[in-house]
């Protein structure tokens, strides 16, 4: 197989990150080995085995909490809002601004629905929803400290394993370029790409899938002149495609990025001493338990007891030397190191408490129901912010905002959403500590109304109730066409109600007038009879 320039660049970068990659593999071996297997591992080999599953359970616990806090079920994890230069410009018409915000709210719902849609398009892609793939990404992020996520043109999320991509950052931590390596079946490529990369495509049909699998290298370069990402793909030493993207489909998320570093470091590496000691002490504890549970019988050389006598059922009679009611020629060989055993147990228990606290395993359990309340999401986010040492918010920014920007770009490109003018919209992650949900905006509005109500009805009268209703519905995240009546509908209903009231009044007047006429006629008849 030929090797092109991108493959050579991947190999050069791969040799420079040996220490970082081996450290990540060591962390995976102590927690979840399948996240990053040893170099050269294949499915026919066994993975490293640990003696303690505490680190694995801790990572699983943090995965669930991060997933709930970053992507809560049934709630939008992002918010589209007008850029500050428009929102706070006094010359901008308020009605136009509110109409723009209403349209952005609809944009949010369309984007969220598309993101959670599991559409294969008739392909053989593995069925896995958005949150399933995000959980895979979070698992790699916590264990290895770095993850590369891709949103394809088909809106699918792909997670690249740590050893299948390299990257280069500048001193400020901004990505300059990335290179990914994937194993693909060449027959899955477009015909024109297959002809470029393989001189005899027909020969591939006669080969087994295993034999024809090949490496596909993708290089993603940032062009500071055009402010675009240049994406080049190479297969079998041949460049097969090159394109430019305004919004990159690839974004890397570090857990904790050292100054000047190229890759993040994970929570296992942050607690490596405790995790490693926990694993080793658990092994020693198991050894102690195995030795302590082993009992051997010893027979005196002159004993009349036979080895098979020791296996007789309870109540059997055997010949033995008895002194003072005790058998003196049979003994039990056992260890008497209970003190050492207790020392190991005490130290291990101390480590277990420290690791459990670091990984939030002693906090309140996650809810088992499908839809968590906003209050619970907020509390979990605050716990994560404290337990992860302040890195939760940067993770949210590095993961959520690029994902939303790419999604919006694809929907506008495909015509699903109308394109928005540049620099008019800002994307805000609404699962951070400072802005956990729209519920905060609703509470502010309610507090404002309560304050105005205390100042008298005149103050409340200055509030546009129709606009207030629109804002409250928008912040609730509910979109049901026809739920809120339009101004025209309200005017028509008011006119119809006024007309009905007028007709009722006329009917009452006619009824009253008719009664008076009947009474007057009756009085005249009585007077005539008396006369």
Short mmCIF file of C-alpha atoms in Angstrom, two decimals:
data_model
loop_
_atom_site.label_atom_id
_atom_site.label_comp_id
_atom_site.label_asym_id
_atom_site.label_seq_id
_atom_site.Cartn_x
_atom_site.Cartn_y
_atom_site.Cartn_z
CA UNK A 1 0.00 0.00 0.00
CA UNK A 2 1.36 3.40 -0.97
CA UNK A 3 1.96 6.12 1.58
CA UNK A 4 1.25 9.74 0.67
CA UNK A 5 2.17 13.05 2.22
CA UNK A 6 -0.74 13.07 4.67
CA UNK A 7 0.10 9.55 5.86
CA UNK A 8 3.73 10.60 6.37
CA UNK A 9 2.63 13.68 8.33
CA UNK A 10 0.40 11.47 10.50
CA UNK A 11 3.33 9.16 11.24
CA UNK A 12 5.59 12.08 12.13
CA UNK A 13 3.04 13.57 14.54
CA UNK A 14 2.29 10.13 15.96
CA UNK A 15 5.93 9.63 16.93
CA UNK A 16 5.95 12.98 18.77
CA UNK A 17 3.02 12.13 21.03
CA UNK A 18 4.28 8.76 22.29
CA UNK A 19 4.44 9.77 25.95
CA UNK A 20 0.98 11.34 25.93
CA UNK A 21 -0.57 8.37 24.14
CA UNK A 22 1.07 5.78 26.40
CA UNK A 23 -0.08 7.72 29.45
CA UNK A 24 -3.63 7.68 28.08
CA UNK A 25 -3.37 3.92 27.44
CA UNK A 26 -2.17 3.39 31.01
CA UNK A 27 -5.15 5.36 32.34
CA UNK A 28 -7.50 3.29 30.18
CA UNK A 29 -5.92 0.04 31.41
CA UNK A 30 -6.70 1.05 35.01
CA UNK A 31 -10.32 2.01 34.30
CA UNK A 32 -11.90 1.05 30.96
CA UNK A 33 -9.32 -0.75 28.78
CA UNK A 34 -11.58 -0.90 25.73
CA UNK A 35 -11.60 2.90 25.48
CA UNK A 36 -7.96 2.87 24.30
CA UNK A 37 -6.53 -0.64 23.91
CA UNK A 38 -2.77 -1.37 23.87
CA UNK A 39 -0.85 -0.67 20.66
CA UNK A 40 -1.38 -3.36 18.03
CA UNK A 41 -4.31 -4.93 19.89
CA UNK A 42 -6.96 -6.80 17.90
CA UNK A 43 -10.23 -8.49 18.76
CA UNK A 44 -8.56 -11.88 19.19
CA UNK A 45 -6.48 -10.70 22.15
CA UNK A 46 -7.49 -10.07 25.73
CA UNK A 47 -7.52 -6.61 27.26
CA UNK A 48 -5.68 -5.63 30.46
CA UNK A 49 -7.49 -6.83 33.57
CA UNK A 50 -7.89 -4.73 36.71
CA UNK A 51 -8.44 -5.88 40.28
CA UNK A 52 -10.68 -2.94 41.20
CA UNK A 53 -13.70 -1.74 39.23
CA UNK A 54 -14.03 1.46 41.25
CA UNK A 55 -12.44 3.70 38.59
CA UNK A 56 -14.63 2.15 35.87
CA UNK A 57 -17.78 2.71 37.92
CA UNK A 58 -16.67 6.27 38.67
CA UNK A 59 -16.18 7.03 34.97
CA UNK A 60 -19.60 5.55 34.19
CA UNK A 61 -21.14 7.71 36.89
CA UNK A 62 -19.49 10.87 35.55
CA UNK A 63 -20.54 9.98 31.99
CA UNK A 64 -24.18 9.88 33.04
CA UNK A 65 -23.93 13.13 34.99
CA UNK A 66 -22.11 14.98 32.22
CA UNK A 67 -24.59 13.69 29.65
CA UNK A 68 -27.53 14.86 31.77
CA UNK A 69 -25.96 18.27 32.41
CA UNK A 70 -24.74 18.91 28.84
CA UNK A 71 -27.60 17.37 26.86
CA UNK A 72 -30.72 17.12 29.09
CA UNK A 73 -33.57 15.08 27.62
CA UNK A 74 -36.48 17.19 26.45
CA UNK A 75 -34.64 20.47 26.96
CA UNK A 76 -32.64 22.65 24.59
CA UNK A 77 -28.96 22.79 25.56
CA UNK A 78 -28.33 25.92 23.50
CA UNK A 79 -29.93 29.25 22.77
CA UNK A 80 -29.84 31.43 19.66
CA UNK A 81 -30.06 35.11 20.48
CA UNK A 82 -29.61 38.35 18.55
CA UNK A 83 -26.11 39.75 18.62
CA UNK A 84 -25.56 42.29 21.38
CA UNK A 85 -24.98 45.12 18.91
CA UNK A 86 -28.54 44.66 17.62
CA UNK A 87 -30.31 43.61 20.81
CA UNK A 88 -29.22 46.70 22.73
CA UNK A 89 -29.32 49.18 19.87
CA UNK A 90 -32.04 51.77 20.74
CA UNK A 91 -32.58 52.53 17.05
CA UNK A 92 -33.69 48.97 16.26
CA UNK A 93 -37.47 48.62 16.11
CA UNK A 94 -38.63 46.60 19.12
CA UNK A 95 -41.33 44.76 17.17
CA UNK A 96 -38.83 43.64 14.53
CA UNK A 97 -36.44 42.50 17.26
CA UNK A 98 -39.13 40.44 19.01
CA UNK A 99 -40.17 38.91 15.71
CA UNK A 100 -36.53 38.00 15.06
CA UNK A 101 -36.26 36.32 18.48
CA UNK A 102 -39.44 34.32 17.79
CA UNK A 103 -37.93 33.07 14.53
CA UNK A 104 -34.71 32.14 16.33
CA UNK A 105 -36.76 30.11 18.84
CA UNK A 106 -38.24 28.13 15.94
CA UNK A 107 -34.71 27.66 14.56
CA UNK A 108 -33.69 26.13 17.88
CA UNK A 109 -36.52 23.59 17.84
CA UNK A 110 -35.82 22.55 14.24
CA UNK A 111 -32.12 22.13 15.02
CA UNK A 112 -32.75 20.11 18.16
CA UNK A 113 -35.21 17.82 16.35
CA UNK A 114 -32.72 17.23 13.53
CA UNK A 115 -29.91 16.51 15.97
CA UNK A 116 -31.94 13.88 17.83
CA UNK A 117 -33.22 12.27 14.65
CA UNK A 118 -31.63 8.88 13.88
CA UNK A 119 -31.83 8.90 10.09
CA UNK A 120 -29.66 6.38 8.23
CA UNK A 121 -30.68 7.41 4.76
CA UNK A 122 -30.76 3.74 3.71
CA UNK A 123 -27.12 3.12 4.66
CA UNK A 124 -25.60 0.40 6.83
CA UNK A 125 -24.64 2.91 9.53
CA UNK A 126 -24.89 1.56 13.06
CA UNK A 127 -28.07 2.62 14.81
CA UNK A 128 -27.02 4.90 17.63
CA UNK A 129 -28.80 8.03 18.72
CA UNK A 130 -27.21 11.39 19.38
CA UNK A 131 -26.91 10.86 23.13
CA UNK A 132 -25.45 7.36 22.71
CA UNK A 133 -22.63 8.75 20.60
CA UNK A 134 -22.14 11.67 22.95
CA UNK A 135 -21.78 9.24 25.84
CA UNK A 136 -19.04 7.42 23.90
CA UNK A 137 -17.29 10.75 23.38
CA UNK A 138 -17.57 11.69 27.06
CA UNK A 139 -16.18 8.32 28.11
CA UNK A 140 -13.07 8.82 25.97
CA UNK A 141 -12.76 12.41 27.17
CA UNK A 142 -12.77 11.45 30.85
CA UNK A 143 -10.44 8.46 30.49
CA UNK A 144 -7.89 9.68 27.91
CA UNK A 145 -8.34 13.44 28.36
CA UNK A 146 -9.03 14.24 24.69
CA UNK A 147 -11.63 13.39 22.06
CA UNK A 148 -12.19 14.28 18.41
CA UNK A 149 -15.83 14.51 17.29
CA UNK A 150 -17.06 14.80 13.72
CA UNK A 151 -20.46 15.82 12.42
CA UNK A 152 -20.82 14.41 8.93
CA UNK A 153 -22.79 15.95 6.07
CA UNK A 154 -25.54 13.43 6.93
CA UNK A 155 -25.86 14.94 10.45
CA UNK A 156 -24.32 11.87 12.08
CA UNK A 157 -21.92 12.09 15.02
CA UNK A 158 -18.67 10.14 14.72
CA UNK A 159 -16.16 9.73 17.54
CA UNK A 160 -12.51 9.16 16.58
CA UNK A 161 -10.44 7.07 18.97
CA UNK A 162 -7.47 8.77 20.57
CA UNK A 163 -4.83 6.79 18.64
CA UNK A 164 -6.53 7.45 15.29
CA UNK A 165 -5.95 11.19 15.13
CA UNK A 166 -3.14 13.68 15.67
CA UNK A 167 -3.29 17.44 16.03
CA UNK A 168 -1.12 20.52 16.34
CA UNK A 169 -2.00 23.55 18.44
CA UNK A 170 -0.39 26.96 18.80
CA UNK A 171 0.78 28.40 22.11
CA UNK A 172 -2.71 29.69 22.87
CA UNK A 173 -4.21 26.21 22.45
CA UNK A 174 -5.95 26.93 19.11
CA UNK A 175 -5.94 24.03 16.64
CA UNK A 176 -3.79 24.58 13.53
CA UNK A 177 -4.43 21.25 11.87
CA UNK A 178 -5.67 17.73 12.56
CA UNK A 179 -5.16 14.43 10.76
CA UNK A 180 -7.45 11.43 11.15
CA UNK A 181 -6.90 7.80 10.15
CA UNK A 182 -9.82 5.50 9.37
CA UNK A 183 -10.21 1.95 8.11
CA UNK A 184 -12.68 1.85 5.22
CA UNK A 185 -13.84 -0.44 2.47
CA UNK A 186 -12.69 1.24 -0.79
CA UNK A 187 -15.86 0.07 -2.54
CA UNK A 188 -17.84 2.42 -0.27
CA UNK A 189 -16.15 5.45 -1.88
CA UNK A 190 -17.59 7.44 -4.76
CA UNK A 191 -16.66 5.93 -8.18
CA UNK A 192 -14.48 8.88 -9.18
CA UNK A 193 -12.52 8.65 -5.90
CA UNK A 194 -12.12 4.89 -6.27
CA UNK A 195 -10.61 5.29 -9.75
CA UNK A 196 -8.05 7.81 -8.43
CA UNK A 197 -6.95 5.74 -5.44
CA UNK A 198 -6.98 2.26 -7.02
CA UNK A 199 -5.70 1.63 -10.56
CA UNK A 200 -7.73 -1.60 -10.89
CA UNK A 201 -11.06 -1.14 -9.08
CA UNK A 202 -12.52 -4.30 -10.59
CA UNK A 203 -9.94 -6.44 -8.78
CA UNK A 204 -11.33 -5.27 -5.45
CA UNK A 205 -14.61 -7.11 -6.09
CA UNK A 206 -12.75 -10.43 -6.10
CA UNK A 207 -11.09 -9.75 -2.74
CA UNK A 208 -12.58 -10.39 0.71
CA UNK A 209 -13.64 -7.44 2.81
CA UNK A 210 -10.78 -8.11 5.23
CA UNK A 211 -8.17 -8.01 2.46
CA UNK A 212 -9.42 -4.90 0.75
CA UNK A 213 -9.77 -2.72 3.85
CA UNK A 214 -7.51 0.31 3.56
CA UNK A 215 -6.52 3.44 5.47
CA UNK A 216 -8.18 6.75 4.69
CA UNK A 217 -6.34 9.84 5.92
CA UNK A 218 -8.08 13.18 6.33
CA UNK A 219 -6.19 16.41 6.99
CA UNK A 220 -8.05 19.46 8.32
CA UNK A 221 -6.00 22.68 8.05
CA UNK A 222 -6.95 26.14 9.28
CA UNK A 223 -6.30 28.79 6.60
CA UNK A 224 -5.77 32.10 8.44
CA UNK A 225 -5.98 34.09 5.17
CA UNK A 226 -9.37 32.87 3.94
CA UNK A 227 -10.66 32.07 7.47
CA UNK A 228 -11.75 28.62 6.31
CA UNK A 229 -10.88 25.00 7.02
CA UNK A 230 -9.21 23.14 4.14
CA UNK A 231 -10.07 19.43 4.19
CA UNK A 232 -7.95 17.03 2.14
CA UNK A 233 -8.42 13.26 1.94
CA UNK A 234 -5.86 10.69 0.84
CA UNK A 235 -6.23 6.99 0.15
CA UNK A 236 -3.57 4.55 -1.05
CA UNK A 237 -1.10 7.42 -1.38
CA UNK A 238 -3.38 9.41 -3.70
CA UNK A 239 -5.24 12.63 -2.94
CA UNK A 240 -8.88 11.94 -3.72
CA UNK A 241 -10.68 15.12 -2.68
CA UNK A 242 -10.06 18.62 -1.33
CA UNK A 243 -12.67 21.07 -0.09
CA UNK A 244 -13.09 24.17 2.05
CA UNK A 245 -15.50 24.55 4.92
CA UNK A 246 -16.50 27.75 6.65
CA UNK A 247 -17.53 25.75 9.72
CA UNK A 248 -15.37 22.74 10.47
CA UNK A 249 -17.03 19.33 10.79
CA UNK A 250 -14.24 18.27 13.18
CA UNK A 251 -13.80 19.66 16.67
CA UNK A 252 -11.52 18.44 19.41
CA UNK A 253 -12.43 18.67 23.07
CA UNK A 254 -9.72 18.49 25.76
CA UNK A 255 -10.53 17.69 29.37
CA UNK A 256 -7.66 19.64 30.90
CA UNK A 257 -5.21 21.15 28.41
CA UNK A 258 -1.73 21.88 29.84
CA UNK A 259 -0.18 25.22 28.76
CA UNK A 260 1.57 24.65 25.46
CA UNK A 261 0.26 21.09 25.26
CA UNK A 262 -1.24 19.39 22.23
CA UNK A 263 -3.60 16.95 23.97
CA UNK A 264 -5.73 17.09 27.09
CA UNK A 265 -5.24 15.07 30.26
CA UNK A 266 -8.17 13.19 31.81
CA UNK A 267 -9.60 12.76 35.27
CA UNK A 268 -7.93 9.34 35.65
CA UNK A 269 -4.52 10.96 35.13
CA UNK A 270 -5.46 13.68 37.62
CA UNK A 271 -6.11 10.93 40.19
CA UNK A 272 -3.58 8.43 38.87
CA UNK A 273 -1.85 7.85 42.21
CA UNK A 274 -5.08 6.93 43.97
CA UNK A 275 -6.37 4.83 41.07
CA UNK A 276 -3.13 2.87 40.77
CA UNK A 277 -2.82 2.38 44.53
CA UNK A 278 -6.45 1.29 44.75
CA UNK A 279 -5.86 -1.34 42.09
CA UNK A 280 -2.66 -2.65 43.71
CA UNK A 281 -4.09 -2.70 47.25
CA UNK A 282 -7.17 -4.54 46.01
CA UNK A 283 -4.84 -7.16 44.53
CA UNK A 284 -3.01 -7.49 47.87
CA UNK A 285 -6.32 -7.66 49.70
CA UNK A 286 -7.48 -10.49 47.46
CA UNK A 287 -4.20 -12.31 48.10
CA UNK A 288 -4.69 -11.91 51.87
CA UNK A 289 -8.25 -13.18 51.57
CA UNK A 290 -7.13 -16.19 49.53
CA UNK A 291 -4.41 -17.09 52.03
CA UNK A 292 -6.68 -16.55 55.04
CA UNK A 293 -9.44 -18.68 53.58
CA UNK A 294 -7.09 -21.58 52.92
CA UNK A 295 -6.98 -24.19 55.74
CA UNK A 296 -4.79 -27.33 55.64
CA UNK A 297 -4.90 -30.25 58.08
CA UNK A 298 -1.59 -31.52 59.52
CA UNK A 299 -1.19 -35.07 60.90
CA UNK A 300 1.48 -36.07 63.39
CA UNK A 301 3.87 -38.75 62.09
CA UNK A 302 2.71 -41.12 64.83
CA UNK A 303 -0.97 -40.29 64.39
CA UNK A 304 -3.42 -43.09 63.82
CA UNK A 305 -5.68 -40.72 61.88
CA UNK A 306 -5.72 -41.44 58.18
CA UNK A 307 -6.13 -38.65 55.59
CA UNK A 308 -9.39 -40.17 54.39
CA UNK A 309 -10.73 -39.99 57.96
CA UNK A 310 -10.78 -36.21 57.68
CA UNK A 311 -13.30 -36.43 54.83
CA UNK A 312 -15.82 -38.58 56.70
CA UNK A 313 -19.33 -37.19 57.34
CA UNK A 314 -20.19 -35.45 60.57
CA UNK A 315 -20.79 -37.90 63.45
CA UNK A 316 -18.31 -40.53 62.22
CA UNK A 317 -15.92 -42.20 64.68
CA UNK A 318 -12.17 -42.21 64.00
CA UNK A 319 -9.05 -43.37 65.88
CA UNK A 320 -6.94 -40.45 67.22
CA UNK A 321 -4.80 -39.42 70.20
CA UNK A 322 -7.02 -37.55 72.66
CA UNK A 323 -5.77 -35.51 75.63
CA UNK A 324 -8.09 -33.54 77.86
CA UNK A 325 -10.96 -34.08 75.45
CA UNK A 326 -8.97 -32.60 72.51
CA UNK A 327 -7.39 -34.36 69.54
CA UNK A 328 -3.65 -33.77 69.94
CA UNK A 329 -2.22 -35.43 66.86
CA UNK A 330 -4.21 -33.37 64.28
CA UNK A 331 -3.61 -29.68 63.65
CA UNK A 332 -4.82 -26.97 61.23
CA UNK A 333 -2.32 -24.92 59.26
CA UNK A 334 -3.50 -21.30 58.90
CA UNK A 335 -2.06 -17.76 58.72
CA UNK A 336 -2.11 -15.41 61.68
CA UNK A 337 -1.64 -12.04 59.94
CA UNK A 338 -4.95 -10.38 60.71
CA UNK A 339 -3.15 -7.20 61.74
CA UNK A 340 -1.50 -6.80 58.33
CA UNK A 341 -4.83 -7.59 56.72
CA UNK A 342 -6.53 -4.76 58.63
CA UNK A 343 -3.83 -2.24 57.60
CA UNK A 344 -4.39 -2.97 53.92
CA UNK A 345 -8.15 -2.79 54.37
CA UNK A 346 -7.94 0.58 56.17
CA UNK A 347 -5.71 2.17 53.53
CA UNK A 348 -7.87 0.82 50.71
CA UNK A 349 -11.04 2.14 52.34
CA UNK A 350 -9.45 5.61 52.62
CA UNK A 351 -8.57 5.55 48.91
CA UNK A 352 -12.07 4.37 48.02
CA UNK A 353 -13.62 7.32 49.83
CA UNK A 354 -11.29 9.81 48.12
CA UNK A 355 -11.95 8.41 44.64
CA UNK A 356 -15.69 8.14 45.25
CA UNK A 357 -15.78 11.81 46.25
CA UNK A 358 -13.70 12.82 43.22
CA UNK A 359 -16.06 10.98 40.87
CA UNK A 360 -19.31 11.95 42.62
CA UNK A 361 -20.14 8.34 43.49
CA UNK A 362 -21.26 9.27 46.99
CA UNK A 363 -23.58 12.05 45.78
CA UNK A 364 -27.29 11.53 45.30
CA UNK A 365 -28.05 9.01 42.60
CA UNK A 366 -29.27 10.13 39.20
CA UNK A 367 -33.02 9.90 38.60
CA UNK A 368 -34.18 6.72 36.95
CA UNK A 369 -36.99 8.40 35.04
CA UNK A 370 -36.51 9.53 31.47
CA UNK A 371 -37.07 13.25 31.88
CA UNK A 372 -35.15 14.99 34.68
CA UNK A 373 -36.39 18.25 36.14
CA UNK A 374 -34.58 21.51 35.44
CA UNK A 375 -33.74 21.80 39.12
CA UNK A 376 -32.01 18.42 39.06
CA UNK A 377 -30.06 19.35 35.92
CA UNK A 378 -28.88 22.56 37.60
CA UNK A 379 -27.82 20.72 40.74
CA UNK A 380 -25.89 18.10 38.76
CA UNK A 381 -24.13 20.84 36.80
CA UNK A 382 -23.10 22.59 40.00
CA UNK A 383 -21.79 19.30 41.46
CA UNK A 384 -19.78 18.67 38.29
CA UNK A 385 -18.32 22.16 38.35
CA UNK A 386 -17.03 21.58 41.87
CA UNK A 387 -15.91 17.97 41.45
CA UNK A 388 -14.14 18.51 38.11
CA UNK A 389 -12.18 21.50 39.35
CA UNK A 390 -13.85 24.12 37.16
CA UNK A 391 -13.35 22.33 33.83
CA UNK A 392 -17.05 21.56 33.30
CA UNK A 393 -17.82 24.99 31.81
CA UNK A 394 -14.90 24.88 29.29
CA UNK A 395 -16.00 21.37 28.26
CA UNK A 396 -19.53 22.68 27.65
CA UNK A 397 -18.21 25.55 25.52
CA UNK A 398 -15.79 23.39 23.53
CA UNK A 399 -18.37 20.66 22.91
CA UNK A 400 -21.77 22.33 22.62
CA UNK A 401 -21.11 25.57 20.73
CA UNK A 402 -19.07 24.06 17.84
CA UNK A 403 -21.70 21.32 17.53
CA UNK A 404 -24.53 23.86 17.24
CA UNK A 405 -22.59 26.05 14.79
CA UNK A 406 -21.93 23.07 12.51
CA UNK A 407 -25.55 21.92 12.74
CA UNK A 408 -26.88 25.37 11.82
CA UNK A 409 -24.43 25.58 8.92
CA UNK A 410 -25.60 22.23 7.49
CA UNK A 411 -29.30 23.07 7.85
CA UNK A 412 -28.82 26.40 6.08
CA UNK A 413 -26.73 24.75 3.36
CA UNK A 414 -29.42 22.11 2.73
CA UNK A 415 -32.20 24.72 2.70
CA UNK A 416 -33.94 23.34 5.78
CA UNK A 417 -33.49 26.70 7.53
CA UNK A 418 -33.24 30.13 5.88
CA UNK A 419 -29.70 31.55 6.10
CA UNK A 420 -29.19 34.20 8.74
CA UNK A 421 -27.07 37.29 8.07
CA UNK A 422 -23.52 37.09 9.37
CA UNK A 423 -22.78 38.54 12.80
CA UNK A 424 -26.47 38.81 13.71
CA UNK A 425 -26.81 35.70 15.89
CA UNK A 426 -24.90 34.47 18.92
CA UNK A 427 -24.91 30.88 20.19
CA UNK A 428 -25.09 30.46 23.95
CA UNK A 429 -24.74 27.19 25.86
CA UNK A 430 -27.55 27.17 28.41
CA UNK A 431 -26.25 24.38 30.61
CA UNK A 432 -23.43 26.32 32.21
CA UNK A 433 -23.47 27.57 35.80
CA UNK A 434 -24.24 31.17 34.81
CA UNK A 435 -27.06 30.27 32.39
CA UNK A 436 -28.44 26.85 33.21
CA UNK A 437 -31.83 27.30 31.55
CA UNK A 438 -34.39 29.74 30.25
CA UNK A 439 -36.18 29.33 33.55
CA UNK A 440 -33.90 32.05 34.92
CA UNK A 441 -35.29 34.54 32.38
CA UNK A 442 -38.84 33.55 33.29
CA UNK A 443 -38.12 34.08 36.97
CA UNK A 444 -36.73 37.53 36.25
CA UNK A 445 -39.89 38.44 34.36
CA UNK A 446 -42.09 37.19 37.20
CA UNK A 447 -40.06 39.15 39.74
CA UNK A 448 -40.43 42.27 37.59
CA UNK A 449 -44.22 41.82 37.40
CA UNK A 450 -44.44 41.33 41.16
CA UNK A 451 -42.47 44.52 41.74
CA UNK A 452 -44.70 46.46 39.34
CA UNK A 453 -47.88 45.09 40.93
CA UNK A 454 -46.76 46.53 44.27
CA UNK A 455 -46.48 49.95 42.65
CA UNK A 456 -50.11 49.99 41.59
CA UNK A 457 -52.28 49.06 38.60
CA UNK A 458 -51.02 52.03 36.58
CA UNK A 459 -47.56 50.49 36.36
CA UNK A 460 -48.92 47.11 35.26
CA UNK A 461 -50.97 48.91 32.65
CA UNK A 462 -47.78 50.04 30.94
CA UNK A 463 -46.78 46.43 30.20
CA UNK A 464 -47.70 45.05 26.77
CA UNK A 465 -49.43 41.85 27.83
CA UNK A 466 -49.40 40.37 24.33
CA UNK A 467 -45.64 40.80 24.07
CA UNK A 468 -45.19 39.46 27.60
CA UNK A 469 -47.14 36.31 26.66
CA UNK A 470 -44.98 35.78 23.56
CA UNK A 471 -41.78 36.06 25.59
CA UNK A 472 -43.03 33.66 28.28
CA UNK A 473 -44.04 31.06 25.68
CA UNK A 474 -40.73 31.46 23.87
CA UNK A 475 -38.71 30.96 27.06
CA UNK A 476 -40.73 27.87 27.97
CA UNK A 477 -39.48 26.14 24.82
CA UNK A 478 -43.00 25.17 23.75
CA UNK A 479 -43.92 25.50 20.09
CA UNK A 480 -47.54 24.65 19.28
CA UNK A 481 -48.92 26.56 16.29
CA UNK A 482 -52.26 28.13 17.14
CA UNK A 483 -51.78 27.86 20.89
CA UNK A 484 -51.45 31.64 21.31
CA UNK A 485 -54.11 33.68 19.56
CA UNK A 486 -53.00 36.40 17.14
CA UNK A 487 -54.04 40.05 17.52
CA UNK A 488 -56.49 39.61 14.64
CA UNK A 489 -58.11 36.61 16.35
CA UNK A 490 -58.44 38.52 19.61
CA UNK A 491 -60.01 41.52 17.81
CA UNK A 492 -62.44 39.30 15.91
CA UNK A 493 -63.48 37.53 19.14
CA UNK A 494 -63.91 40.87 20.92
CA UNK A 495 -66.02 42.20 18.03
CA UNK A 496 -68.12 39.02 18.00
CA UNK A 497 -68.58 39.21 21.77
CA UNK A 498 -69.59 42.89 21.55
CA UNK A 499 -72.07 42.12 18.77
CA UNK A 500 -73.55 39.23 20.75
CA UNK A 501 -73.86 41.43 23.83
CA UNK A 502 -75.57 44.13 21.78
CA UNK A 503 -78.01 41.63 20.31
CA UNK A 504 -78.77 40.30 23.79
CA UNK A 505 -79.43 43.82 25.06
CA UNK A 506 -81.76 44.51 22.13
CA UNK A 507 -83.61 41.24 22.79
CA UNK A 508 -84.00 42.18 26.46
CA UNK A 509 -85.26 45.62 25.49
CA UNK A 510 -87.76 44.12 23.03
CA UNK A 511 -88.91 41.68 25.67
CA UNK A 512 -89.36 44.47 28.18
CA UNK A 513 -91.18 46.64 25.64
CA UNK A 514 -93.49 43.74 24.69
CA UNK A 515 -94.31 43.15 28.35
CA UNK A 516 -95.18 46.80 28.85
CA UNK A 517 -97.47 46.74 25.81
CA UNK A 518 -99.29 43.65 27.06
CA UNK A 519 -99.68 45.19 30.52
CA UNK A 520 -100.97 48.44 29.03
CA UNK A 521 -103.51 46.60 26.85
CA UNK A 522 -104.70 44.62 29.83
CA UNK A 523 -105.18 47.79 31.88
CA UNK A 524 -107.19 49.39 29.11
CA UNK A 525 -109.43 46.32 28.90
CA UNK A 526 -110.10 46.42 32.64
CA UNK A 527 -110.95 50.10 32.49
CA UNK A 528 -113.35 49.50 29.59
CA UNK A 529 -115.16 46.78 31.48
CA UNK A 530 -115.48 48.93 34.58
CA UNK A 531 -116.79 51.80 32.51
#
